[in-house]
PDB file of C-alpha atoms in Angstrom:
ATOM      1  CA  MET A   1      -9.237-101.752 128.550  1.00 38.00           C
ATOM      2  CA  PRO A   2      -8.563-104.395 126.624  1.00 44.00           C
ATOM      3  CA  MET A   3      -7.900-107.886 127.176  1.00 47.00           C
ATOM      4  CA  THR A   4      -4.017-108.624 126.067  1.00 47.00           C
ATOM      5  CA  GLU A   5      -3.048-112.189 125.848  1.00 46.00           C
ATOM      6  CA  PRO A   6      -2.610-114.521 128.733  1.00 44.00           C
ATOM      7  CA  GLU A   7       1.294-115.194 129.654  1.00 44.00           C
ATOM      8  CA  MET A   8       2.988-118.729 128.602  1.00 42.00           C
ATOM      9  CA  THR A   9       3.224-121.146 131.693  1.00 43.00           C
ATOM     10  CA  GLU A  10       4.009-124.957 132.299  1.00 52.00           C
ATOM     11  CA  PRO A  11       2.288-125.891 134.329  1.00 68.00           C
ATOM     12  CA  GLU A  12       2.874-129.769 135.616  1.00 75.00           C
ATOM     13  CA  ILE A  13       1.164-133.006 134.012  1.00 91.00           C
ATOM     14  CA  ASP A  14      -1.173-134.772 136.416  1.00 96.00           C
ATOM     15  CA  HIS A  15      -2.148-138.555 136.262  1.00 97.00           C
ATOM     16  CA  VAL A  16      -5.166-140.484 137.414  1.00 98.00           C
ATOM     17  CA  THR A  17      -6.802-143.725 137.204  1.00 98.00           C
ATOM     18  CA  THR A  18      -9.623-143.401 135.267  1.00 98.00           C
ATOM     19  CA  PRO A  19     -11.382-147.787 134.733  1.00 98.00           C
ATOM     20  CA  LEU A  20      -9.653-148.056 130.985  1.00 98.00           C
ATOM     21  CA  LEU A  21      -6.894-146.162 131.387  1.00 98.00           C
ATOM     22  CA  ASP A  22      -3.783-143.617 133.149  1.00 98.00           C
ATOM     23  CA  MET A  23      -4.786-140.686 132.320  1.00 98.00           C
ATOM     24  CA  ALA A  24      -2.425-137.173 132.479  1.00 98.00           C
ATOM     25  CA  TYR A  25      -4.054-134.138 131.906  1.00 98.00           C
ATOM     26  CA  ILE A  26      -3.475-129.993 132.831  1.00 98.00           C
ATOM     27  CA  ALA A  27      -4.742-128.979 135.555  1.00 97.00           C
ATOM     28  CA  GLY A  28      -5.039-125.069 136.713  1.00 96.00           C
ATOM     29  CA  GLY A  29      -6.679-122.922 139.096  1.00 96.00           C
ATOM     30  CA  PRO A  30      -8.340-122.220 142.729  1.00 95.00           C
ATOM     31  CA  ALA A  31      -8.965-125.463 144.537  1.00 93.00           C
ATOM     32  CA  ASP A  32     -12.761-124.345 144.920  1.00 95.00           C
ATOM     33  CA  GLY A  33     -13.520-122.661 141.879  1.00 96.00           C
ATOM     34  CA  PRO A  34     -16.663-123.533 139.266  1.00 97.00           C
ATOM     35  CA  PRO A  35     -14.396-127.284 137.361  1.00 98.00           C
ATOM     36  CA  VAL A  36     -14.195-126.824 133.719  1.00 98.00           C
ATOM     37  CA  LEU A  37     -12.684-129.660 131.460  1.00 98.00           C
ATOM     38  CA  LEU A  38     -10.750-128.555 128.564  1.00 98.00           C
ATOM     39  CA  LEU A  39     -10.858-131.275 125.738  1.00 99.00           C
ATOM     40  CA  HIS A  40      -8.982-131.521 122.695  1.00 98.00           C
ATOM     41  CA  GLY A  41      -8.793-132.517 119.136  1.00 98.00           C
ATOM     42  CA  TRP A  42      -7.647-134.150 116.683  1.00 98.00           C
ATOM     43  CA  PRO A  43      -4.476-133.363 115.656  1.00 98.00           C
ATOM     44  CA  ASP A  44      -3.886-132.097 118.775  1.00 98.00           C
ATOM     45  CA  ASP A  45      -3.180-132.024 122.401  1.00 98.00           C
ATOM     46  CA  ALA A  46      -4.144-130.338 125.834  1.00 98.00           C
ATOM     47  CA  HIS A  47      -1.682-128.139 125.165  1.00 98.00           C
ATOM     48  CA  THR A  48      -3.435-126.612 122.727  1.00 98.00           C
ATOM     49  CA  TRP A  49      -5.748-124.483 125.821  1.00 98.00           C
ATOM     50  CA  ASP A  50      -2.289-123.254 126.806  1.00 97.00           C
ATOM     51  CA  ARG A  51      -3.146-119.363 126.226  1.00 97.00           C
ATOM     52  CA  VAL A  52      -7.127-120.207 127.375  1.00 98.00           C
ATOM     53  CA  ALA A  53      -7.029-121.801 130.730  1.00 97.00           C
ATOM     54  CA  PRO A  54      -4.572-118.913 132.765  1.00 97.00           C
ATOM     55  CA  ALA A  55      -7.637-116.068 131.687  1.00 97.00           C
ATOM     56  CA  LEU A  56     -10.061-118.583 133.147  1.00 97.00           C
ATOM     57  CA  TRP A  57      -8.276-119.242 135.993  1.00 96.00           C
ATOM     58  CA  ALA A  58      -7.310-115.569 136.626  1.00 96.00           C
ATOM     59  CA  ALA A  59     -11.781-115.328 136.415  1.00 97.00           C
ATOM     60  CA  GLY A  60     -11.952-118.139 138.997  1.00 96.00           C
ATOM     61  CA  TYR A  61     -12.455-120.925 137.564  1.00 97.00           C
ATOM     62  CA  LYS A  62     -10.343-123.991 137.891  1.00 97.00           C
ATOM     63  CA  THR A  63      -9.687-126.029 134.794  1.00 97.00           C
ATOM     64  CA  VAL A  64      -8.407-129.961 133.889  1.00 98.00           C
ATOM     65  CA  ALA A  65      -7.330-130.340 130.301  1.00 98.00           C
ATOM     66  CA  PRO A  66      -6.270-134.313 129.729  1.00 98.00           C
ATOM     67  CA  TRP A  67      -4.562-135.865 126.912  1.00 98.00           C
ATOM     68  CA  TRP A  68      -7.190-137.824 125.081  1.00 99.00           C
ATOM     69  CA  ARG A  69      -6.447-141.598 124.944  1.00 98.00           C
ATOM     70  CA  GLY A  70      -3.803-142.810 122.147  1.00 98.00           C
ATOM     71  CA  PHE A  71      -2.236-138.645 123.093  1.00 98.00           C
ATOM     72  CA  GLY A  72       0.826-137.808 124.682  1.00 98.00           C
ATOM     73  CA  PRO A  73       1.455-139.584 127.992  1.00 98.00           C
ATOM     74  CA  THR A  74      -2.151-141.043 128.450  1.00 98.00           C
ATOM     75  CA  ARG A  75      -2.154-144.753 128.674  1.00 98.00           C
ATOM     76  CA  PHE A  76      -4.399-147.740 128.117  1.00 98.00           C
ATOM     77  CA  LEU A  77      -3.974-149.894 131.912  1.00 98.00           C
ATOM     78  CA  SER A  78      -4.338-153.618 129.767  1.00 98.00           C
ATOM     79  CA  SER A  79      -3.271-154.607 126.145  1.00 98.00           C
ATOM     80  CA  GLN A  80      -6.432-156.168 126.406  1.00 97.00           C
ATOM     81  CA  THR A  81      -8.693-153.334 126.099  1.00 98.00           C
ATOM     82  CA  ALA A  82     -10.371-152.627 122.735  1.00 98.00           C
ATOM     83  CA  ARG A  83      -8.980-148.890 121.148  1.00 98.00           C
ATOM     84  CA  SER A  84     -11.502-147.405 119.813  1.00 98.00           C
ATOM     85  CA  GLY A  85     -11.290-144.067 119.076  1.00 98.00           C
ATOM     86  CA  GLN A  86     -15.641-143.715 118.743  1.00 98.00           C
ATOM     87  CA  MET A  87     -17.280-140.661 120.255  1.00 98.00           C
ATOM     88  CA  ALA A  88     -19.126-142.865 123.812  1.00 98.00           C
ATOM     89  CA  ALA A  89     -15.059-144.271 124.435  1.00 98.00           C
ATOM     90  CA  LEU A  90     -14.302-140.548 124.484  1.00 98.00           C
ATOM     91  CA  ALA A  91     -17.496-139.358 125.988  1.00 98.00           C
ATOM     92  CA  GLN A  92     -16.632-142.206 128.663  1.00 98.00           C
ATOM     93  CA  ASP A  93     -13.631-141.290 129.676  1.00 98.00           C
ATOM     94  CA  ALA A  94     -14.415-137.451 129.958  1.00 98.00           C
ATOM     95  CA  LEU A  95     -17.445-139.332 132.058  1.00 98.00           C
ATOM     96  CA  ASP A  96     -14.350-141.033 134.158  1.00 98.00           C
ATOM     97  CA  LEU A  97     -12.384-138.699 134.903  1.00 98.00           C
ATOM     98  CA  ALA A  98     -14.721-136.358 137.034  1.00 98.00           C
ATOM     99  CA  ASN A  99     -16.077-139.088 138.558  1.00 98.00           C
ATOM    100  CA  ALA A 100     -12.136-139.449 139.644  1.00 98.00           C
ATOM    101  CA  LEU A 101     -11.825-135.899 140.514  1.00 98.00           C
ATOM    102  CA  ASP A 102     -14.576-136.447 142.653  1.00 97.00           C
ATOM    103  CA  TRP A 103     -16.769-133.685 140.164  1.00 98.00           C
ATOM    104  CA  GLN A 104     -20.328-133.506 140.138  1.00 97.00           C
ATOM    105  CA  ARG A 105     -21.208-131.179 137.930  1.00 98.00           C
ATOM    106  CA  PHE A 106     -18.696-129.171 135.487  1.00 98.00           C
ATOM    107  CA  SER A 107     -18.940-126.648 132.059  1.00 98.00           C
ATOM    108  CA  VAL A 108     -17.236-127.989 129.574  1.00 98.00           C
ATOM    109  CA  ILE A 109     -14.716-126.642 126.540  1.00 99.00           C
ATOM    110  CA  GLY A 110     -14.134-128.585 123.615  1.00 99.00           C
ATOM    111  CA  HIS A 111     -12.353-128.517 120.639  1.00 99.00           C
ATOM    112  CA  ASP A 112     -12.752-131.057 117.778  1.00 98.00           C
ATOM    113  CA  TRP A 113     -13.447-134.537 118.722  1.00 98.00           C
ATOM    114  CA  GLY A 114     -13.166-132.628 121.640  1.00 98.00           C
ATOM    115  CA  ALA A 115     -16.376-130.626 120.617  1.00 98.00           C
ATOM    116  CA  ARG A 116     -17.708-134.058 118.947  1.00 98.00           C
ATOM    117  CA  ALA A 117     -17.581-135.250 122.764  1.00 98.00           C
ATOM    118  CA  ALA A 118     -19.116-132.932 124.854  1.00 98.00           C
ATOM    119  CA  TYR A 119     -22.303-133.019 123.043  1.00 98.00           C
ATOM    120  CA  PHE A 120     -22.131-136.278 123.488  1.00 98.00           C
ATOM    121  CA  LEU A 121     -22.242-135.713 126.728  1.00 98.00           C
ATOM    122  CA  ALA A 122     -24.741-133.165 127.077  1.00 98.00           C
ATOM    123  CA  ALA A 123     -26.848-135.738 125.196  1.00 98.00           C
ATOM    124  CA  VAL A 124     -25.973-138.363 127.106  1.00 98.00           C
ATOM    125  CA  ALA A 125     -25.424-137.294 131.456  1.00 98.00           C
ATOM    126  CA  PRO A 126     -26.633-133.324 131.136  1.00 98.00           C
ATOM    127  CA  ASP A 127     -27.419-133.437 134.522  1.00 98.00           C
ATOM    128  CA  ARG A 128     -23.658-133.589 134.894  1.00 98.00           C
ATOM    129  CA  LEU A 129     -23.283-130.086 132.575  1.00 98.00           C
ATOM    130  CA  CYS A 130     -23.384-126.873 134.006  1.00 98.00           C
ATOM    131  CA  ARG A 131     -22.377-125.697 130.400  1.00 98.00           C
ATOM    132  CA  ILE A 132     -20.833-126.645 127.120  1.00 98.00           C
ATOM    133  CA  ALA A 133     -18.317-124.629 124.708  1.00 98.00           C
ATOM    134  CA  ALA A 134     -17.795-126.162 121.306  1.00 98.00           C
ATOM    135  CA  LEU A 135     -15.389-124.655 118.501  1.00 99.00           C
ATOM    136  CA  SER A 136     -15.525-125.801 115.002  1.00 98.00           C
ATOM    137  CA  VAL A 137     -18.076-128.543 115.163  1.00 98.00           C
ATOM    138  CA  GLY A 138     -21.763-128.404 115.000  1.00 97.00           C
ATOM    139  CA  TRP A 139     -23.976-130.929 116.365  1.00 97.00           C
ATOM    140  CA  GLU A 140     -27.647-132.375 114.678  1.00 94.00           C
ATOM    141  CA  PRO A 141     -29.537-135.288 116.149  1.00 95.00           C
ATOM    142  CA  GLY A 142     -29.230-138.749 115.711  1.00 90.00           C
ATOM    143  CA  SER A 143     -25.887-140.783 113.633  1.00 88.00           C
ATOM    144  CA  LEU A 144     -23.832-138.141 111.446  1.00 90.00           C
ATOM    145  CA  PRO A 145     -25.444-137.910 108.024  1.00 92.00           C
ATOM    146  CA  THR A 146     -23.531-137.862 104.526  1.00 95.00           C
ATOM    147  CA  PRO A 147     -22.211-134.227 104.463  1.00 96.00           C
ATOM    148  CA  ALA A 148     -22.652-132.376 100.810  1.00 96.00           C
ATOM    149  CA  LEU A 149     -20.532-132.508  98.422  1.00 98.00           C
ATOM    150  CA  PRO A 150     -18.072-128.898  99.318  1.00 98.00           C
ATOM    151  CA  GLN A 151     -17.912-130.767 103.050  1.00 98.00           C
ATOM    152  CA  ALA A 152     -17.449-134.435 101.949  1.00 98.00           C
ATOM    153  CA  GLN A 153     -14.350-132.782 100.152  1.00 98.00           C
ATOM    154  CA  SER A 154     -12.661-130.746 102.869  1.00 98.00           C
ATOM    155  CA  TYR A 155     -13.162-134.698 104.686  1.00 98.00           C
ATOM    156  CA  TRP A 156     -11.526-136.429 102.355  1.00 98.00           C
ATOM    157  CA  TYR A 157      -8.313-137.139 104.904  1.00 98.00           C
ATOM    158  CA  GLN A 158     -11.316-138.766 106.873  1.00 98.00           C
ATOM    159  CA  TRP A 159     -12.187-140.556 103.662  1.00 97.00           C
ATOM    160  CA  PHE A 160      -8.600-141.364 102.967  1.00 98.00           C
ATOM    161  CA  LEU A 161      -8.333-143.461 106.063  1.00 98.00           C
ATOM    162  CA  THR A 162     -11.127-145.886 105.547  1.00 97.00           C
ATOM    163  CA  THR A 163      -8.506-147.095 103.517  1.00 98.00           C
ATOM    164  CA  GLU A 164      -6.009-149.111 103.632  1.00 98.00           C
ATOM    165  CA  ARG A 165      -3.192-147.225 101.944  1.00 98.00           C
ATOM    166  CA  GLY A 166      -4.514-144.068 104.796  1.00 98.00           C
ATOM    167  CA  ALA A 167      -3.645-146.629 107.493  1.00 98.00           C
ATOM    168  CA  GLU A 168       0.095-147.847 106.041  1.00 98.00           C
ATOM    169  CA  THR A 169       0.582-143.275 105.996  1.00 98.00           C
ATOM    170  CA  VAL A 170      -0.885-142.370 109.472  1.00 98.00           C
ATOM    171  CA  CYS A 171       1.056-145.301 110.845  1.00 98.00           C
ATOM    172  CA  HIS A 172       4.373-144.487 108.929  1.00 97.00           C
ATOM    173  CA  ASP A 173       4.269-140.962 108.751  1.00 97.00           C
ATOM    174  CA  GLY A 174       1.114-139.633 110.938  1.00 98.00           C
ATOM    175  CA  LYS A 175       3.317-137.299 111.807  1.00 98.00           C
ATOM    176  CA  ALA A 176       3.432-134.985 108.293  1.00 98.00           C
ATOM    177  CA  PHE A 177      -0.240-136.475 107.322  1.00 98.00           C
ATOM    178  CA  ALA A 178      -1.178-134.073 110.399  1.00 98.00           C
ATOM    179  CA  ARG A 179       0.685-131.568 109.301  1.00 98.00           C
ATOM    180  CA  HIS A 180      -0.990-131.379 105.969  1.00 98.00           C
ATOM    181  CA  GLN A 181      -3.768-130.348 107.447  1.00 98.00           C
ATOM    182  CA  TRP A 182      -2.884-128.081 110.053  1.00 98.00           C
ATOM    183  CA  ASP A 183      -1.469-126.035 106.824  1.00 98.00           C
ATOM    184  CA  ASN A 184      -4.905-126.501 105.318  1.00 98.00           C
ATOM    185  CA  TRP A 185      -7.360-125.909 107.634  1.00 98.00           C
ATOM    186  CA  GLY A 186      -6.429-122.072 107.569  1.00 97.00           C
ATOM    187  CA  PRO A 187      -5.292-119.190 106.901  1.00 97.00           C
ATOM    188  CA  ALA A 188      -1.600-119.881 105.905  1.00 96.00           C
ATOM    189  CA  GLY A 189       1.593-119.012 107.866  1.00 96.00           C
ATOM    190  CA  TRP A 190      -1.588-119.634 110.781  1.00 97.00           C
ATOM    191  CA  TYR A 191       1.120-121.194 113.438  1.00 98.00           C
ATOM    192  CA  GLU A 192       4.400-121.367 114.703  1.00 97.00           C
ATOM    193  CA  GLU A 193       7.169-124.425 113.620  1.00 97.00           C
ATOM    194  CA  ALA A 194       7.835-124.234 117.668  1.00 97.00           C
ATOM    195  CA  GLU A 195       4.112-125.199 117.965  1.00 98.00           C
ATOM    196  CA  PHE A 196       3.362-127.866 116.461  1.00 98.00           C
ATOM    197  CA  GLU A 197       6.060-129.617 116.733  1.00 98.00           C
ATOM    198  CA  ARG A 198       5.259-129.061 120.683  1.00 97.00           C
ATOM    199  CA  THR A 199       1.367-130.336 119.463  1.00 98.00           C
ATOM    200  CA  ALA A 200       3.144-133.213 117.038  1.00 98.00           C
ATOM    201  CA  ALA A 201       4.951-134.968 120.352  1.00 98.00           C
ATOM    202  CA  ALA A 202       1.962-136.382 121.592  1.00 98.00           C
ATOM    203  CA  PHE A 203       1.719-138.324 118.907  1.00 98.00           C
ATOM    204  CA  ASP A 204       4.648-140.681 119.364  1.00 98.00           C
ATOM    205  CA  ASN A 205       2.151-142.544 121.472  1.00 98.00           C
ATOM    206  CA  PRO A 206       2.425-145.963 120.828  1.00 98.00           C
ATOM    207  CA  ASP A 207      -2.518-146.150 120.804  1.00 98.00           C
ATOM    208  CA  TRP A 208      -2.218-142.334 118.525  1.00 98.00           C
ATOM    209  CA  ALA A 209      -2.586-144.069 114.807  1.00 98.00           C
ATOM    210  CA  ALA A 210      -4.603-147.023 116.271  1.00 98.00           C
ATOM    211  CA  ILE A 211      -6.746-144.062 118.136  1.00 98.00           C
ATOM    212  CA  THR A 212      -7.438-141.992 115.145  1.00 98.00           C
ATOM    213  CA  LEU A 213      -7.942-144.257 112.437  1.00 98.00           C
ATOM    214  CA  HIS A 214     -10.679-146.296 114.396  1.00 98.00           C
ATOM    215  CA  SER A 215     -12.370-142.663 115.233  1.00 98.00           C
ATOM    216  CA  TYR A 216     -12.822-141.896 111.595  1.00 98.00           C
ATOM    217  CA  ARG A 217     -13.304-145.348 110.056  1.00 98.00           C
ATOM    218  CA  VAL A 218     -16.357-146.000 112.413  1.00 98.00           C
ATOM    219  CA  ARG A 219     -17.907-142.037 112.258  1.00 97.00           C
ATOM    220  CA  TRP A 220     -18.982-143.013 108.914  1.00 97.00           C
ATOM    221  CA  ASP A 221     -19.440-146.873 109.456  1.00 96.00           C
ATOM    222  CA  GLU A 222     -16.397-148.633 108.768  1.00 97.00           C
ATOM    223  CA  ALA A 223     -15.136-150.362 111.456  1.00 98.00           C
ATOM    224  CA  LYS A 224     -16.762-152.276 113.970  1.00 98.00           C
ATOM    225  CA  PRO A 225     -17.757-149.808 117.307  1.00 98.00           C
ATOM    226  CA  ASP A 226     -16.850-151.096 120.533  1.00 98.00           C
ATOM    227  CA  PRO A 227     -19.807-152.806 122.349  1.00 98.00           C
ATOM    228  CA  ARG A 228     -18.522-151.699 125.509  1.00 98.00           C
ATOM    229  CA  TYR A 229     -20.005-148.391 124.863  1.00 98.00           C
ATOM    230  CA  ALA A 230     -23.618-149.772 122.825  1.00 98.00           C
ATOM    231  CA  GLU A 231     -25.603-147.826 125.648  1.00 98.00           C
ATOM    232  CA  LEU A 232     -24.044-145.187 125.586  1.00 97.00           C
ATOM    233  CA  GLU A 233     -24.328-144.733 121.605  1.00 97.00           C
ATOM    234  CA  ARG A 234     -27.698-146.200 121.629  1.00 97.00           C
ATOM    235  CA  ARG A 235     -29.073-143.197 123.550  1.00 97.00           C
ATOM    236  CA  GLN A 236     -26.872-140.525 122.534  1.00 97.00           C
ATOM    237  CA  ARG A 237     -28.635-141.596 118.432  1.00 96.00           C
ATOM    238  CA  ALA A 238     -32.408-141.364 121.027  1.00 97.00           C
ATOM    239  CA  THR A 239     -31.688-137.265 121.421  1.00 97.00           C
ATOM    240  CA  ARG A 240     -33.291-135.128 119.518  1.00 97.00           C
ATOM    241  CA  THR A 241     -32.611-131.707 121.225  1.00 98.00           C
ATOM    242  CA  LEU A 242     -29.298-130.671 124.091  1.00 98.00           C
ATOM    243  CA  SER A 243     -30.967-128.107 126.693  1.00 98.00           C
ATOM    244  CA  VAL A 244     -27.661-128.416 127.767  1.00 98.00           C
ATOM    245  CA  PRO A 245     -27.121-123.733 127.420  1.00 98.00           C
ATOM    246  CA  THR A 246     -24.577-124.008 124.547  1.00 98.00           C
ATOM    247  CA  LEU A 247     -22.134-121.752 123.350  1.00 98.00           C
ATOM    248  CA  MET A 248     -20.045-122.586 119.251  1.00 98.00           C
ATOM    249  CA  ILE A 249     -17.728-120.994 118.627  1.00 98.00           C
ATOM    250  CA  GLN A 250     -16.653-121.416 114.608  1.00 98.00           C
ATOM    251  CA  GLY A 251     -13.559-120.163 112.348  1.00 98.00           C
ATOM    252  CA  GLY A 252     -14.965-118.029 109.737  1.00 98.00           C
ATOM    253  CA  ASP A 253     -11.620-119.417 107.377  1.00 98.00           C
ATOM    254  CA  ASP A 254     -12.299-122.990 109.147  1.00 98.00           C
ATOM    255  CA  ARG A 255     -11.328-124.644 106.262  1.00 98.00           C
ATOM    256  CA  CYS A 256     -11.720-128.407 107.375  1.00 98.00           C
ATOM    257  CA  THR A 257     -15.644-127.711 108.910  1.00 98.00           C
ATOM    258  CA  LEU A 258     -16.778-125.424 106.951  1.00 98.00           C
ATOM    259  CA  PRO A 259     -18.809-122.134 108.544  1.00 98.00           C
ATOM    260  CA  ALA A 260     -22.341-123.054 106.051  1.00 97.00           C
ATOM    261  CA  THR A 261     -22.177-126.490 107.756  1.00 96.00           C
ATOM    262  CA  THR A 262     -22.772-124.839 112.060  1.00 97.00           C
ATOM    263  CA  GLU A 263     -25.274-122.029 110.475  1.00 96.00           C
ATOM    264  CA  LYS A 264     -28.718-123.518 111.002  1.00 93.00           C
ATOM    265  CA  ALA A 265     -28.014-125.656 114.346  1.00 95.00           C
ATOM    266  CA  ALA A 266     -29.763-123.144 116.642  1.00 96.00           C
ATOM    267  CA  GLY A 267     -33.633-125.327 116.381  1.00 96.00           C
ATOM    268  CA  HIS A 268     -31.308-128.623 118.087  1.00 97.00           C
ATOM    269  CA  PHE A 269     -30.694-127.089 121.091  1.00 98.00           C
ATOM    270  CA  THR A 270     -33.485-126.315 123.493  1.00 97.00           C
ATOM    271  CA  GLY A 271     -31.817-124.588 126.175  1.00 96.00           C
ATOM    272  CA  PRO A 272     -29.938-121.573 125.790  1.00 97.00           C
ATOM    273  CA  TYR A 273     -27.696-120.693 122.126  1.00 98.00           C
ATOM    274  CA  ARG A 274     -25.435-118.887 120.075  1.00 97.00           C
ATOM    275  CA  ARG A 275     -23.314-119.348 117.712  1.00 98.00           C
ATOM    276  CA  GLU A 276     -19.704-116.636 117.138  1.00 98.00           C
ATOM    277  CA  VAL A 277     -18.063-116.612 113.952  1.00 98.00           C
ATOM    278  CA  LEU A 278     -14.716-115.107 114.622  1.00 98.00           C
ATOM    279  CA  PRO A 279     -14.001-113.602 110.893  1.00 98.00           C
ATOM    280  CA  GLY A 280     -10.779-114.502 109.744  1.00 98.00           C
ATOM    281  CA  VAL A 281     -10.315-117.544 111.575  1.00 98.00           C
ATOM    282  CA  GLY A 282      -9.409-121.085 110.670  1.00 98.00           C
ATOM    283  CA  HIS A 283      -9.722-124.323 112.900  1.00 98.00           C
ATOM    284  CA  PHE A 284      -8.289-123.507 115.920  1.00 98.00           C
ATOM    285  CA  PRO A 285      -9.695-120.547 117.235  1.00 98.00           C
ATOM    286  CA  GLN A 286      -7.835-120.773 120.123  1.00 98.00           C
ATOM    287  CA  ARG A 287      -4.723-121.467 118.749  1.00 98.00           C
ATOM    288  CA  GLU A 288      -5.306-118.305 116.415  1.00 98.00           C
ATOM    289  CA  ALA A 289      -7.644-115.943 117.809  1.00 98.00           C
ATOM    290  CA  PRO A 290      -7.735-116.802 122.088  1.00 98.00           C
ATOM    291  CA  GLU A 291      -8.475-113.706 122.837  1.00 98.00           C
ATOM    292  CA  ALA A 292     -11.402-113.053 120.835  1.00 98.00           C
ATOM    293  CA  VAL A 293     -11.904-117.027 121.887  1.00 98.00           C
ATOM    294  CA  ASN A 294     -11.163-115.243 126.313  1.00 98.00           C
ATOM    295  CA  ARG A 295     -13.806-112.589 125.311  1.00 98.00           C
ATOM    296  CA  LEU A 296     -16.474-115.491 124.463  1.00 98.00           C
ATOM    297  CA  LEU A 297     -16.225-117.703 126.968  1.00 98.00           C
ATOM    298  CA  LEU A 298     -15.732-115.896 129.677  1.00 98.00           C
ATOM    299  CA  ASP A 299     -18.290-113.793 128.913  1.00 97.00           C
ATOM    300  CA  PHE A 300     -20.667-117.371 128.291  1.00 98.00           C
ATOM    301  CA  LEU A 301     -19.068-118.386 131.732  1.00 97.00           C
ATOM    302  CA  GLY A 302     -20.200-115.324 133.413  1.00 89.00           C
ATOM    303  CA  THR A 303     -20.739-115.436 137.569  1.00 46.00           C
ATOM    304  CA  GLU A 304     -21.495-120.277 136.689  1.00 48.00           C
ATOM    305  CA  THR A 305     -21.534-121.649 139.849  1.00 42.00           C
ATOM    306  CA  ALA A 306     -21.124-125.411 140.793  1.00 39.00           C
ATOM    307  CA  THR A 307     -20.227-127.658 143.307  1.00 39.00           C
ATOM    308  CA  PRO A 308     -17.452-129.304 142.975  1.00 41.00           C
TER     309      PRO A 308
END
C-alpha cells in the first residue's frame, strides 16, 4: 500500500536553556519513543522537517527539531558570547540540547549544516549516537580540502561571503540572498512561495547574518575559530573513520552539493553505511521528496531502540 504524505501540523514551540543559548525547538511523538534529533541546514529552519516528523511519530519515535543559533526564536544568553558558526559550535549545541533533554543516546537526522553537525557528532561522541542520517552532504576525514573546480563553482556563494561585499549583501539583503540559493539548488519550481516566506522568517534573528558569515568564513580558514571549541576541533580532525551506522541521502539533481562529490565516501566508514540517490531531486530532499525520504529513514531506523 503506497505511503501517503503525513499531514502538516502546527506543533507548539518549546524552549530549553543550554550553557550558551535559549534554544527553541519543535517536539513531537510518544514520550517514551526512541529519541531522534532533527537538525536543519542553511538557509533553512526547523520547519524543514514538517513532512518528515509526523511519519517518525507514527512509527513510534519522538523527535526534537531545534533552530540553530542565529535562527528563528533561538537566542544567545549573553551578548559577550562569540557568534561562532563553526561546525564544532553547532555540534556542541546539539550535545547541550540532548543533555538538557536528558537524552543519553539518540539518533540524528541532519540536512546540510545539520548533516555536517551529525558527522561531527559521530566523530567526537559516537557513544551518544545510535544512528545518523545525513542529507545532501558527504563526509571525509580531516579539514575540508579545496573542492574540485565544478564543486568550487557551485560553492560560489561561500566564496562570496568571504568578501566584504558579500558580507554587506547578507547583512542588508539576506532574504534575497537566501532565496537565490533556493532558486538555484534544485529543479525550477520545486518550492511554493509560502514555504520560502515561512522559512525566511527565521532569518530575522538578530544573529543570523553573523552566524552565516562566520560559518562559511571559518570553514575555509578565512576567519578565526572560537577557542572555546579547540579541543572538539582537534578530536574531529584526528578522526579517520566513523563507526556509527550511517545513511546518506543525495539528491540526484542537487546543484549545491554535486552528486559526484558524495560517491566515494564508503571507505571512510567502519560501521554500516549506505548512500541513496533520489533522481530529479535537488538540495532539499526532505522538502522536495518527503515520501521517498520517509521510506528511507523508517527503513534505516528500523526497530532501533534507545534509552532516553
